[in-house]
Coordinates of C-alpha atoms in Angstrom, one line a residue:
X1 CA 60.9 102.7 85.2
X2 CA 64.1 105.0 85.0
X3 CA 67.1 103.8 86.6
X4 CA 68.9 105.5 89.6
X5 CA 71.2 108.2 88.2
X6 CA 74.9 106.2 88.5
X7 CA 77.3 106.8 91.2
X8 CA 80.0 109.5 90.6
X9 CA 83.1 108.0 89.3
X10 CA 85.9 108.3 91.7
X11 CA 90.3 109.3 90.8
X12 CA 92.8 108.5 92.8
X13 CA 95.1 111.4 92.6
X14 CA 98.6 109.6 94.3
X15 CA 99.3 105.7 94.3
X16 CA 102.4 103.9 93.5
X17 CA 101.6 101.1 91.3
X18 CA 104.8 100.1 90.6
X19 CA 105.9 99.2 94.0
X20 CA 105.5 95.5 95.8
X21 CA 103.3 93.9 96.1
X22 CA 101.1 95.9 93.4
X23 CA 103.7 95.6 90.7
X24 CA 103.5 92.0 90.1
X25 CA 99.2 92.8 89.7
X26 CA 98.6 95.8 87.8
X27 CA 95.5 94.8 85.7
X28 CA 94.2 92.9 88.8
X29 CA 94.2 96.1 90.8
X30 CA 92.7 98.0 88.4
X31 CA 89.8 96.0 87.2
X32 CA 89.3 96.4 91.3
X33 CA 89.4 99.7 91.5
X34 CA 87.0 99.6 88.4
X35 CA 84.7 97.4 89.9
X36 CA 84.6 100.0 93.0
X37 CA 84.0 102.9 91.1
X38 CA 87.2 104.6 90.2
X39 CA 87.3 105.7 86.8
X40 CA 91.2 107.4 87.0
X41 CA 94.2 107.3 88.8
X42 CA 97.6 109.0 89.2
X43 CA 101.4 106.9 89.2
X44 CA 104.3 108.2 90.9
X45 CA 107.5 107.1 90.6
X46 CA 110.1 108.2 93.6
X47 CA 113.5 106.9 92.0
X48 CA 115.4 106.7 88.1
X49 CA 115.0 102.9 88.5
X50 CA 111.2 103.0 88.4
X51 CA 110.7 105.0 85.6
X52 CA 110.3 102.4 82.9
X53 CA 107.9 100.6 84.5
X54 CA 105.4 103.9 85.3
X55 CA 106.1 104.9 82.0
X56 CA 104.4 101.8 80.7
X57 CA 101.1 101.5 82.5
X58 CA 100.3 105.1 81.0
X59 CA 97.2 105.1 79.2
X60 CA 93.3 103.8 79.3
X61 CA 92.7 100.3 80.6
X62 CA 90.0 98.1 79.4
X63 CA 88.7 96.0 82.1
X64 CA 85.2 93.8 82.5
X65 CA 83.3 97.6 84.8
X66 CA 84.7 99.8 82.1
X67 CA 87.5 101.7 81.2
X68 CA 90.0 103.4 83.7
X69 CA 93.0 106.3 83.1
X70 CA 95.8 105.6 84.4
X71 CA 98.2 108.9 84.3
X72 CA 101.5 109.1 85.4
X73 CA 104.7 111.4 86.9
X74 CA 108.3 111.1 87.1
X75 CA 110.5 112.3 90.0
X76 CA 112.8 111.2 92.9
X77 CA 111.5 111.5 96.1
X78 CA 113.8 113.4 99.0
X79 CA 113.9 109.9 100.5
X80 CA 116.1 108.8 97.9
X81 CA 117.7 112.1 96.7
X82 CA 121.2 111.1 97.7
X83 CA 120.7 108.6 94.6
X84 CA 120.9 110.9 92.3
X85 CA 122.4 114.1 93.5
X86 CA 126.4 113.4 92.0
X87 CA 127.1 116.5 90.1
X88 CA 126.8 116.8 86.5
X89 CA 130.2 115.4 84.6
X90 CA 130.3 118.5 82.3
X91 CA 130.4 121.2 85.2
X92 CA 127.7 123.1 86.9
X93 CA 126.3 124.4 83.5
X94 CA 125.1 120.6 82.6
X95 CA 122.3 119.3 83.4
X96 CA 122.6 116.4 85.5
X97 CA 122.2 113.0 83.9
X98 CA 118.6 112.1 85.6
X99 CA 117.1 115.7 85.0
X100 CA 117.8 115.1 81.2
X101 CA 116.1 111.6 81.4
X102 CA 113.2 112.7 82.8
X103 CA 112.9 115.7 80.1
X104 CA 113.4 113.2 77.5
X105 CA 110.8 111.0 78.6
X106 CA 108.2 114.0 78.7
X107 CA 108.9 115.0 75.5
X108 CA 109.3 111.6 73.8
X109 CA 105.9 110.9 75.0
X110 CA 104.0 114.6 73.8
X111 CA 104.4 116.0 77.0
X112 CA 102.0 113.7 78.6
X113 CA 103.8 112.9 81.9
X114 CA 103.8 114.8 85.1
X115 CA 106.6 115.8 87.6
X116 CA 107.2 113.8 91.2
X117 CA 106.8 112.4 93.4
X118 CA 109.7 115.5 94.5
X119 CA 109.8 117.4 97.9
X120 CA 111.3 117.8 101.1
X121 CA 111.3 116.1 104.2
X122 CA 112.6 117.4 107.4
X123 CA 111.5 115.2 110.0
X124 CA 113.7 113.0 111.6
X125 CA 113.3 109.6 109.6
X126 CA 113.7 112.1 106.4
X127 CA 116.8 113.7 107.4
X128 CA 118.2 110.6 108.7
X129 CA 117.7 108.9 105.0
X130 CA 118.9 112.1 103.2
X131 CA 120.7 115.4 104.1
X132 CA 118.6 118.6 103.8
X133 CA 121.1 120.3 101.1
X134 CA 120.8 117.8 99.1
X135 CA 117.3 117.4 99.2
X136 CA 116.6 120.6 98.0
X137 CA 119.1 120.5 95.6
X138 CA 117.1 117.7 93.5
X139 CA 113.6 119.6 94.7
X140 CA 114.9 122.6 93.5
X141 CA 115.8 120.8 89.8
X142 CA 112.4 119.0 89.6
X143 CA 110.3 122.5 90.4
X144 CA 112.6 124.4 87.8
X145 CA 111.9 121.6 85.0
X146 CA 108.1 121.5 86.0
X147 CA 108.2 125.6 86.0
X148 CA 109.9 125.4 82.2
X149 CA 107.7 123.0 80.8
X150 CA 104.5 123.6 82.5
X151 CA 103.5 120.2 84.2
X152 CA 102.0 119.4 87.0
X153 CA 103.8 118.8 90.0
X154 CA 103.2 116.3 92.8
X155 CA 105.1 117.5 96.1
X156 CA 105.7 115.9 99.4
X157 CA 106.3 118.4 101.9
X158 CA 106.9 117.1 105.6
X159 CA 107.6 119.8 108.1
X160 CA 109.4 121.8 105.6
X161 CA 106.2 124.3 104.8
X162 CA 108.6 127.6 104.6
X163 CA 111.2 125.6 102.3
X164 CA 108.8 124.3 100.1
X165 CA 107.1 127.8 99.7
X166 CA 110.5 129.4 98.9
X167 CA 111.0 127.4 95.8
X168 CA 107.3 127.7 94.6
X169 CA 108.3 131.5 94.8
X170 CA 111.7 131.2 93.1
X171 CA 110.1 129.1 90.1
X172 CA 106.9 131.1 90.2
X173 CA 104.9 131.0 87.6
X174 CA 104.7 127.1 87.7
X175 CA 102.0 127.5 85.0
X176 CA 100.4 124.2 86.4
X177 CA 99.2 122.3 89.6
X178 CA 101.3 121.3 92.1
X179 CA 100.0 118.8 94.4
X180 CA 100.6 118.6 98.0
X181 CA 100.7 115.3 98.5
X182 CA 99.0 113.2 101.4
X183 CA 98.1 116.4 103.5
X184 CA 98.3 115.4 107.2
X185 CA 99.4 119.3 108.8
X186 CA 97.1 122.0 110.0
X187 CA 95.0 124.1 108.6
X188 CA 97.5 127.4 109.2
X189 CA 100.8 125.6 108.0
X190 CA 98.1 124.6 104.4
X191 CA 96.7 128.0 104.2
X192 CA 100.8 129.1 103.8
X193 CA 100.7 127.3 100.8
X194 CA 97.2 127.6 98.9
X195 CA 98.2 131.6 99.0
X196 CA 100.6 130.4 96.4
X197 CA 98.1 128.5 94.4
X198 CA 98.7 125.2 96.1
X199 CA 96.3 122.3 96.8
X200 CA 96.0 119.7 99.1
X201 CA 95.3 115.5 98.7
X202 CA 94.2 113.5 101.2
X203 CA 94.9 109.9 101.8
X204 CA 93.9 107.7 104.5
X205 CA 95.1 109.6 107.1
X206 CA 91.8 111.5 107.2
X207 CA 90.0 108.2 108.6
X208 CA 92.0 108.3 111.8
X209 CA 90.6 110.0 114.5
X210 CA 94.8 110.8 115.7
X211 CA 95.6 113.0 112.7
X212 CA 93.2 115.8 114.6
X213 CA 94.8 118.2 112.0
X214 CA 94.8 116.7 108.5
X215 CA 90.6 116.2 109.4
X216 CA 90.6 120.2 110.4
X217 CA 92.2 121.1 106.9
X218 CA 90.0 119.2 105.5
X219 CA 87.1 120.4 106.7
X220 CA 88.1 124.0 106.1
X221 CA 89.9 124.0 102.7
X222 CA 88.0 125.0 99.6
X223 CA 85.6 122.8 97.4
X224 CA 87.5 123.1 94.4
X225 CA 91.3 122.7 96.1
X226 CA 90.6 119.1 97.0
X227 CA 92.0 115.7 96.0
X228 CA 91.6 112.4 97.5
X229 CA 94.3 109.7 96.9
X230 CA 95.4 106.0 98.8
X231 CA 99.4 106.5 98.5
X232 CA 98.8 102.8 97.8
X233 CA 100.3 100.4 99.0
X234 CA 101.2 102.1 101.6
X235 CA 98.0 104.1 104.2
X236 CA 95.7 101.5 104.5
X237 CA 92.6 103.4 106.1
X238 CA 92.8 102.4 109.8
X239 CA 88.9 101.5 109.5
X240 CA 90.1 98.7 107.0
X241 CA 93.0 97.6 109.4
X242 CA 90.3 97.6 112.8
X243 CA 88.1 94.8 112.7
X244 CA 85.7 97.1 114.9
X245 CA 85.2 99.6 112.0
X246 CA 84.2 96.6 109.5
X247 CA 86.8 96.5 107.7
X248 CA 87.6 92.3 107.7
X249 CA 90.3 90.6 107.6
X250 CA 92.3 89.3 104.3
X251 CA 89.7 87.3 101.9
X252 CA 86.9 89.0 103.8
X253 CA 83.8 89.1 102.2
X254 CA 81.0 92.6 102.2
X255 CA 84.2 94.8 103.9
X256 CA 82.4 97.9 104.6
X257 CA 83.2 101.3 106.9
X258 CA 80.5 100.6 109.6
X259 CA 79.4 102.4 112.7
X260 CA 82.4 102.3 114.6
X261 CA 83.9 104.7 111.8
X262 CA 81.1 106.9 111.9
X263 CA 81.6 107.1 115.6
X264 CA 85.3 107.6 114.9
X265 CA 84.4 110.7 112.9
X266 CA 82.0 112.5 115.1
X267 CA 84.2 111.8 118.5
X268 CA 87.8 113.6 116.4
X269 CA 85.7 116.5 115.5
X270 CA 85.9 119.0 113.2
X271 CA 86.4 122.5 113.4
X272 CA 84.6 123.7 110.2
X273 CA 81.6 121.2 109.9
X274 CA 79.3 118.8 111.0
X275 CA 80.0 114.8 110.2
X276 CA 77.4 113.0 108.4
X277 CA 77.2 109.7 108.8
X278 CA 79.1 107.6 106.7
X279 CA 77.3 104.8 104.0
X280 CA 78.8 101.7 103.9
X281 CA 82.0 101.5 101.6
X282 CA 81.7 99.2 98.2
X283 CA 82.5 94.9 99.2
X284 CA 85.8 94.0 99.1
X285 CA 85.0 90.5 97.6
X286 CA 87.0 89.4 94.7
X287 CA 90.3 90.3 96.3
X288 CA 89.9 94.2 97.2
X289 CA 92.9 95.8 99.4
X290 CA 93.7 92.5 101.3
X291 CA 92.9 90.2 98.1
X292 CA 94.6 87.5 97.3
X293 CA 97.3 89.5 94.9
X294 CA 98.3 91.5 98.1
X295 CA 98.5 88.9 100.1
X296 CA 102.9 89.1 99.9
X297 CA 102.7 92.8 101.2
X298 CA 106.3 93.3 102.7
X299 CA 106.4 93.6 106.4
X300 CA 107.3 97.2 106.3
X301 CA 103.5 97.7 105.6
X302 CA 102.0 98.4 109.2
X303 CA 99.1 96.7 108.4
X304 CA 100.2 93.6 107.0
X305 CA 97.7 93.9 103.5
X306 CA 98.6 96.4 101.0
X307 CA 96.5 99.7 100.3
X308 CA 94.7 99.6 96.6
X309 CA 93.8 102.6 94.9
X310 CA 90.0 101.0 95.1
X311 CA 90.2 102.0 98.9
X312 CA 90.4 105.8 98.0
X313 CA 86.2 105.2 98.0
X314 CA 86.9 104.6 101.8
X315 CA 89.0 108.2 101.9
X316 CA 86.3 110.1 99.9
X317 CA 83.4 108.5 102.4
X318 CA 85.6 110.4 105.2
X319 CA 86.1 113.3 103.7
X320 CA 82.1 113.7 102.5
X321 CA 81.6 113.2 106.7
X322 CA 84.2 115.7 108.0
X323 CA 82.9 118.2 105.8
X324 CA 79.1 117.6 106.2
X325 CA 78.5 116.6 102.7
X326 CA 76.9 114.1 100.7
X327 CA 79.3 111.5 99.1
X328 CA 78.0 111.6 96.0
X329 CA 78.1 115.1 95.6
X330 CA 81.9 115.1 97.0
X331 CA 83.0 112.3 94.8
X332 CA 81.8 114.4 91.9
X333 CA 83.5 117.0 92.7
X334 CA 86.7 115.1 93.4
X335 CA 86.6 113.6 89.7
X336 CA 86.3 117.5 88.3
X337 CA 89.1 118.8 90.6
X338 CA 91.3 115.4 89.3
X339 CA 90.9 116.8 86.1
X340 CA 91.5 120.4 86.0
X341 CA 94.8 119.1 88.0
X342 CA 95.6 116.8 85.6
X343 CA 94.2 117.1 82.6
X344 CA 96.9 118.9 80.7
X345 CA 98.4 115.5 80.8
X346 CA 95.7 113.5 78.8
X347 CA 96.0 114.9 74.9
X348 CA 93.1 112.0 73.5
X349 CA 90.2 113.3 75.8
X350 CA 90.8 109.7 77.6
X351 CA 90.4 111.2 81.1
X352 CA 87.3 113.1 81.1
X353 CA 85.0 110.1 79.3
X354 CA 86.5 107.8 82.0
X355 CA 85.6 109.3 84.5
X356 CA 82.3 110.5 83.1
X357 CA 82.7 114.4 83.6
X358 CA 82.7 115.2 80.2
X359 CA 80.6 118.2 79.5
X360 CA 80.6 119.0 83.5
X361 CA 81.9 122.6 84.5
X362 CA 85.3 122.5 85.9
X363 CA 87.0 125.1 88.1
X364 CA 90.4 125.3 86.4
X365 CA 93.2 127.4 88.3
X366 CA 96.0 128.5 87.0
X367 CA 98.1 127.5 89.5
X368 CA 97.4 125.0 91.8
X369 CA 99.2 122.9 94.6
X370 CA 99.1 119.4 96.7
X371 CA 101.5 117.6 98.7
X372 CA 102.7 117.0 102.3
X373 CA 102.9 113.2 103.5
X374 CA 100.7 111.8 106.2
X375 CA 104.1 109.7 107.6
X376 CA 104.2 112.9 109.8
X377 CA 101.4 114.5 111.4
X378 CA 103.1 117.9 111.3
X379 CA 104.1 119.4 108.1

């Protein structure tokens, strides 16, 4: 007798593995997130000083599941523009010192890397770690660069909707996705944006019932102008934090997204469909988000256990629920719109046979956008 068909083949579209505690456990990680289904996933780096070690971990991984893509983008994040935002030592007609890095990198490597994690961040945590000026100063050079070369871009965009939008038109055509990153704002503020081509990701912010609007623009944005991501290790899905939605604790064994979080779902709502209810989420054995390499997660993690880019199964279970559709038939979909986003990036043909979507019909756009971070409900 015939097998059942395999399960869709899931790509996290924002993680940071470079950062603690996932930087000391890179193969680990992956050969979880292999083991969980999750054939590709997308690096940012937010600062000059992470570059090298993004850089590296570019390229298909081997592990004991299969083979995963890992891809990868360059940028500064407006958290930390003040690092690099000294003006160029040659006058205003140079190019400053970290744009001309990150062009080099690009086109030592074939053009194979994207742009960001860039943006802008106007709430009050954002402002307080970096002026707006400058901020959009070092936005403004990472859109121009991903405009001239045509790369994708990766954009985090909290409450700053109208300045973001102004420099997508200035730079217009972009000639390649930009991704709003870790959408968390309302459907209205999002629609401002997807005029211009944009697209939205959505991280683990969609599995708490609080963030009333990221759930509403995810119901009501477009099946082929959709991304799921973890923005490991930060975002831990609150279900995996709340022993009520059986999630576990650390070293847990069959971790799974149980009733409570199908409760969850149906009692926030949704203003463009009806929730499903949710299947459980793959074990967590073997380490999973709270294994035993995350167990040094920094106490600046709310949670206390790191996010994984295996938990972005948990974020695509959500988002199948909020919009009243299967999961498999989501997660499918998610893997197609990971690679018309990103598959500019991926010269060998690595991507698609990773994530098993070869020969599948994709809905490529010519421009296309994602990125406002879930650290603020409001974009």
């Amino acid at each position: 007798m015939a097998g059942s068909p395999a399960a869709p083949l899931l790509a996290d579209a924002h993680c940071h593995l470079q950062l603690s505690p996932l930087g000391g456990c890179v193969e680990s990680t992956l050969r979880r997130a292999r083991e969980k289904g999750v054939g590709a996933v997308m690096v940012c780096a937010t600062h000059p000083d992470e570059f090298d070690a993004v850089e590296r971990m570019a390229g298909l991984h081997d592990t004991a599941s299969g083979s995963i893509m890992v891809l990868v983008s360059l940028g500064v994040h407006p958290f930390r523009a003040a690092d690099v935002s000294a003006p160029p030592p040659s006058g205003a007609e140079a190019e400053a010192a970290w744009v001309a890095d990150v062009r080099n990198r690009i086109e030592r490597s074939g053009r194979r890397i994207g742009i960001g994690e860039c943006g802008l961040d106007r709430s009050p945590s954002g402002l307080a770690r970096c002026p707006m000026d400058v901020q959009l100063a070092v936005f403004e050079a990472q859109v121009a660069l991903a405009a001239e070369l045509g790369l994708p871009l990766t954009v985090h965009c909290v409450r700053a909707v109208a300045h973001v939008a102004t420099a997508l038109r200035r730079h217009a055509p972009l000639r390649a996705p930009v991704v709003l990153h870790s959408w968390a704002g309302k459907p209205g503020a999002l629609g401002e944006l997807t005029a211009l081509g944009c697209v939205p990701s959505f991280s683990g912010a969609v599995c708490n019932p609080a963030f009333k609007a990221a759930r509403s623009s995810a119901a009501a944005c477009a099946q082929d102008a959709l991304l799921a991501e973890t923005d490991s290790p930060d975002q831990l899905p609150v279900c995996m934090r709340d022993s009520r939605c059986g999630g576990g604790g650390r070293g847990a064994g069959e971790g799974h997204v149980g009733a409570a979080t199908a409760a969850s779902v149906r009692a926030a709502g949704s203003a463009a469909a009806t929730p499903r209810a949710l299947p459980p989420a793959a074990a967590t054995s073997g380490g999973g988000a709270q294994g035993p390499c995350c167990s040094g997660a920094s106490a600046a993690r709310s949670s206390g256990s790191a996010n994984e880019p295996c938990n972005v199964s948990v974020v695509a279970e959500h988002l199948a629920a909020i919009r009243g559709e299967r999961p498999a038939a989501l997660a499918a979909r998610l893997s197609r719109n990971f690679v018309a986003t990103f598959g500019a990036l991926d010269k060998d043909g690595h991507l698609e046979r990773a994530l098993g979507t070869r020969g599948a019909p994709t809905e490529s756009k010519a421009k296309l956008a994602t990125g406002a971070d879930a650290e603020s409900a409001e974009p």
